[in-house]
Coordinates of C-alpha atoms in Angstrom, one line a residue:
M1 CA 326.1 137.2 -60.5
P2 CA 323.5 135.8 -63.1
V3 CA 321.9 133.8 -60.3
K4 CA 321.4 137.0 -58.2
A5 CA 319.9 138.7 -61.2
L6 CA 317.5 135.8 -61.8
L7 CA 316.5 135.8 -58.1
L8 CA 316.0 139.5 -58.0
G9 CA 314.0 139.3 -61.3
G10 CA 311.8 136.6 -59.7
I11 CA 311.2 138.6 -56.6
V12 CA 310.2 141.7 -58.6
L13 CA 307.9 139.5 -60.7
A14 CA 306.3 138.0 -57.6
F15 CA 305.6 141.3 -56.0
S16 CA 304.4 143.1 -59.2
T17 CA 301.9 140.4 -60.4
P18 CA 299.5 141.0 -57.5
L19 CA 299.7 144.8 -58.0
A20 CA 298.9 144.4 -61.7
G21 CA 295.7 142.5 -60.7
L22 CA 294.8 145.3 -58.4
A23 CA 294.2 147.7 -61.3
D24 CA 291.4 145.3 -62.5
T25 CA 289.6 145.5 -59.2
L26 CA 289.6 149.3 -59.3
A27 CA 287.9 149.3 -62.8
L28 CA 284.3 150.1 -62.6
E29 CA 281.7 147.6 -63.9
V30 CA 279.1 148.8 -66.3
P31 CA 275.6 149.2 -64.7
D32 CA 273.1 146.3 -65.2
G33 CA 270.1 148.3 -64.0
P34 CA 268.8 151.8 -64.6
V35 CA 271.5 154.4 -64.1
I36 CA 270.6 156.6 -61.1
L37 CA 273.9 158.6 -60.8
N38 CA 276.4 160.0 -63.2
I39 CA 279.8 161.2 -61.8
K40 CA 282.1 163.2 -64.1
G41 CA 285.0 165.6 -63.9
D42 CA 288.4 164.9 -62.2
I43 CA 288.0 161.2 -61.6
A44 CA 290.5 158.4 -62.5
Y45 CA 288.1 155.5 -62.9
T46 CA 285.2 155.6 -65.4
N47 CA 282.9 153.1 -67.0
V48 CA 281.1 155.0 -69.8
G49 CA 283.3 157.4 -71.7
E50 CA 284.8 159.8 -69.2
E51 CA 282.0 159.3 -66.7
A52 CA 281.2 156.9 -63.9
H53 CA 277.6 155.6 -64.2
F54 CA 276.0 153.8 -61.2
D55 CA 272.9 151.8 -60.8
R56 CA 271.5 151.2 -57.3
D57 CA 273.2 147.8 -56.9
M58 CA 276.6 149.3 -57.6
L59 CA 276.1 152.0 -55.0
K60 CA 274.9 149.4 -52.5
A61 CA 278.0 147.3 -53.1
L62 CA 280.1 150.1 -51.7
P63 CA 280.7 150.1 -47.9
Q64 CA 277.5 151.4 -46.3
H65 CA 277.3 153.9 -43.4
T66 CA 274.3 154.4 -41.3
F67 CA 273.2 157.2 -38.9
E68 CA 270.0 158.4 -37.3
T69 CA 269.1 162.0 -37.7
G70 CA 266.3 164.4 -38.1
T71 CA 266.3 166.9 -41.0
P72 CA 264.8 170.3 -41.5
W73 CA 262.6 168.8 -44.2
T74 CA 261.2 165.7 -42.5
E75 CA 259.3 164.9 -39.4
G76 CA 261.0 163.1 -36.5
S77 CA 264.2 161.1 -36.7
S78 CA 265.0 158.4 -39.2
H79 CA 267.8 155.9 -40.0
Y80 CA 269.6 156.8 -43.2
S81 CA 272.2 154.6 -45.0
G82 CA 274.4 154.8 -48.0
P83 CA 278.1 155.1 -48.9
L84 CA 280.1 157.9 -47.3
M85 CA 280.7 160.6 -49.9
R86 CA 284.4 160.5 -49.2
I87 CA 284.5 156.7 -49.9
L88 CA 282.5 157.1 -53.1
L89 CA 284.9 159.8 -54.3
E90 CA 288.0 157.8 -53.2
H91 CA 286.6 154.8 -55.1
L92 CA 286.7 156.8 -58.3
G93 CA 290.1 158.3 -57.6
A94 CA 288.5 161.8 -57.5
E95 CA 290.8 164.8 -57.1
G96 CA 289.5 168.3 -56.6
E97 CA 288.4 171.0 -54.3
A98 CA 284.7 170.5 -54.5
V99 CA 281.8 168.7 -56.1
H100 CA 279.0 170.3 -58.0
V101 CA 275.8 168.4 -57.3
L102 CA 272.8 168.5 -59.7
A103 CA 269.3 167.4 -58.6
L104 CA 266.4 166.0 -60.7
N105 CA 264.5 169.2 -60.0
G106 CA 267.3 171.4 -61.3
Y107 CA 268.7 172.5 -57.9
E108 CA 272.5 172.8 -57.8
A109 CA 275.0 173.1 -55.0
E110 CA 278.7 173.3 -54.6
I111 CA 280.1 171.2 -51.7
P112 CA 283.8 171.4 -50.7
F113 CA 285.7 168.1 -50.3
S114 CA 286.5 169.2 -46.7
D115 CA 282.9 168.6 -45.7
F116 CA 283.2 164.9 -46.5
Y117 CA 286.2 164.6 -44.2
D118 CA 284.9 166.9 -41.4
Y119 CA 281.5 165.2 -41.3
E120 CA 280.0 161.7 -42.0
V121 CA 278.2 162.9 -45.1
I122 CA 276.5 160.0 -47.0
L123 CA 274.8 159.6 -50.3
A124 CA 271.7 158.2 -48.7
L125 CA 270.1 155.3 -50.6
A126 CA 267.7 154.3 -47.9
R127 CA 265.6 155.7 -45.1
D128 CA 264.5 153.3 -42.4
E129 CA 265.8 150.4 -44.5
R130 CA 263.7 151.3 -47.5
A131 CA 264.6 152.9 -50.8
I132 CA 263.8 156.6 -50.8
P133 CA 261.1 157.5 -53.3
I134 CA 261.5 160.6 -55.5
R135 CA 258.6 162.3 -53.7
E136 CA 260.4 161.8 -50.4
Y137 CA 263.8 163.3 -51.5
G138 CA 265.2 160.2 -53.2
P139 CA 266.4 158.2 -54.8
L140 CA 269.7 159.7 -53.7
W141 CA 270.3 162.4 -51.1
V142 CA 273.6 164.0 -50.1
L143 CA 272.8 163.9 -46.4
Y144 CA 274.6 165.4 -43.4
P145 CA 274.2 164.0 -39.8
F146 CA 272.3 167.1 -38.7
D147 CA 271.7 165.9 -35.1
Q148 CA 275.4 165.3 -34.5
D149 CA 276.6 168.9 -34.8
E150 CA 274.6 172.1 -34.4
A151 CA 276.8 173.8 -37.0
L152 CA 275.2 171.6 -39.6
L153 CA 271.9 173.3 -39.1
S154 CA 273.2 176.6 -40.6
E155 CA 271.6 177.8 -43.8
K156 CA 275.0 177.3 -45.6
M157 CA 275.1 173.7 -44.7
R158 CA 271.4 173.0 -45.3
F159 CA 271.8 174.2 -48.9
R160 CA 274.5 171.5 -49.4
A161 CA 272.2 168.7 -48.5
V162 CA 271.0 168.0 -52.0
W163 CA 268.1 165.6 -52.5
Q164 CA 267.0 163.9 -55.7
V165 CA 270.7 163.8 -56.8
M166 CA 271.3 162.7 -60.4
E167 CA 274.8 164.1 -61.2
I168 CA 278.0 164.9 -59.5
N169 CA 280.8 166.9 -61.1
V170 CA 284.2 166.7 -59.4
R171 CA 286.1 170.0 -59.8

């Protein structure tokens, strides 16, 4: 019987050690560069107090998604890239019904989590492979693939496409 207990203990230890290391990979690093995004609210992983602060490199390190679309505010079609909003929120262990997004210019919008699963909504970091300047709706833009679904061109959905994003509050 003691041999079985030792073997069982060894098996448990072998399988629990890698899982203990997983928690370290989920911890957020502290930004090295200028902070361009603060996320707060109902999130599990933080790096500054109860908030998650991101610099550009941290956001670029997340899996990137790209699509081509026109927008009601720009001419023609462009390629936009950035992390999917659902991936960013999952990365933080976010739980909630919606996010409240605040822009540099004071604009605010409430976006339901369901949008991030119904559509390929990104936090755009780049337009045509270049960082998006503030004067052109950057540096961060919650962007919907407008050309992929006519329903996205409704006024309700357009108001959710927040540019010059600086803060997200998970509710």
